[in-house]
């Protein structure tokens, strides 16, 4: 019964995604994290830890248990900063490749050396990366293309379902860095295929979606803040084999582990989408 909190079948995905974009919670923006509204987090950090709160989405596999406490960050964008969601017809008229970067910068009136220009380049490069062995990936530049590609990649003739992260509060939601505790034993979703879609910094909504043919374990989680007033429910994924990852991946630095030596788990920002299929 717990899974009913998260799962929505394919016919209702369009409506769900529309709401997600309108409400649009995110920790990935066209502006840099340093330009976000400031939060004094120094009292939560130990020496040598990251001062960028958006790094606190990763955790160790051994921490995936009832009662474990983690420092986690969930952020919300202001609606005025959100890029538009294009239809497939609109998106298909705009090139989406690094070779057209100069044209795109001019088209969107973005300076090449600005944070926005550098973010656009990074997104185009990442979306054109070759998938590593055992990985499937794509970038969706419209709602229709993302739905079609997700279904084609993992669902075939099966139903496709979606999970997102939700924040529930007694009063006003605090989108900030908090100590969270696993309030329930994480429930593993066994025998499924998974795609995690992360919204990328770009002048319009672009999702980078990727998954692994094996080696990733998906869980339903429930977290609660120290004061008990705020709860987070949603998906978490653990990548059990990181041997093919880039040795400079930020997760290894955040977790302070030897690159490619251990599993890496992470929560999903509130604007991310996790697609699931049997």
Short mmCIF file of N, CA and C in Angstrom, two decimals, residues 14 20 26 39 53 58 72-73 96 118 131 142 153 155 165 172 175 185 227 238 242 248:
data_model
loop_
_atom_site.label_atom_id
_atom_site.label_comp_id
_atom_site.label_asym_id
_atom_site.label_seq_id
_atom_site.Cartn_x
_atom_site.Cartn_y
_atom_site.Cartn_z
N UNK A 14 1.09 12.73 -18.16
CA UNK A 14 1.05 14.06 -18.77
C UNK A 14 0.57 15.09 -17.78
N UNK A 20 4.16 19.26 -12.21
CA UNK A 20 5.53 19.30 -11.72
C UNK A 20 6.25 20.52 -12.27
N UNK A 26 13.40 22.59 -7.68
CA UNK A 26 14.66 22.18 -8.30
C UNK A 26 15.86 22.65 -7.52
N UNK A 39 21.71 30.91 2.80
CA UNK A 39 21.30 30.18 4.00
C UNK A 39 22.55 29.93 4.82
N UNK A 53 25.23 23.62 -0.47
CA UNK A 53 24.27 22.66 0.08
C UNK A 53 23.73 21.67 -0.94
N UNK A 58 23.92 12.94 -1.85
CA UNK A 58 24.57 11.63 -1.91
C UNK A 58 24.71 11.02 -0.52
N UNK A 72 20.83 16.51 4.43
CA UNK A 72 20.27 16.47 3.07
C UNK A 72 19.70 17.84 2.72
N UNK A 73 19.78 18.17 1.43
CA UNK A 73 19.31 19.47 0.95
C UNK A 73 18.24 19.28 -0.13
N UNK A 96 19.82 21.26 -31.13
CA UNK A 96 20.24 20.90 -29.77
C UNK A 96 21.54 20.12 -29.87
N UNK A 118 27.85 29.22 -19.94
CA UNK A 118 28.65 28.05 -19.58
C UNK A 118 27.75 26.86 -19.23
N UNK A 131 27.12 6.89 -23.97
CA UNK A 131 26.75 6.10 -22.80
C UNK A 131 27.87 5.14 -22.44
N UNK A 142 11.39 18.04 -24.83
CA UNK A 142 9.96 18.35 -24.73
C UNK A 142 9.30 17.24 -23.93
N UNK A 153 12.66 3.10 -24.04
CA UNK A 153 13.90 2.64 -23.42
C UNK A 153 13.68 1.53 -22.40
N UNK A 155 10.17 0.45 -21.14
CA UNK A 155 8.83 -0.09 -20.90
C UNK A 155 8.38 -1.10 -21.94
N UNK A 165 9.92 13.15 -5.73
CA UNK A 165 10.14 13.45 -4.32
C UNK A 165 9.12 14.48 -3.84
N UNK A 172 4.78 25.74 7.19
CA UNK A 172 5.49 26.16 5.98
C UNK A 172 6.64 25.22 5.69
N UNK A 175 12.69 24.72 2.52
CA UNK A 175 13.57 24.17 1.49
C UNK A 175 15.00 24.58 1.85
N UNK A 185 11.85 1.87 7.47
CA UNK A 185 12.82 1.04 6.78
C UNK A 185 12.66 1.21 5.28
N UNK A 227 13.06 17.98 14.19
CA UNK A 227 11.93 18.48 14.99
C UNK A 227 10.62 17.76 14.67
N UNK A 238 20.59 3.45 -5.47
CA UNK A 238 21.96 3.09 -5.11
C UNK A 238 22.62 2.43 -6.31
N UNK A 242 30.29 1.26 -9.35
CA UNK A 242 30.74 2.57 -9.85
C UNK A 242 32.11 2.47 -10.53
N UNK A 248 36.62 11.59 -11.23
CA UNK A 248 36.43 12.91 -10.63
C UNK A 248 34.98 13.19 -10.27
#
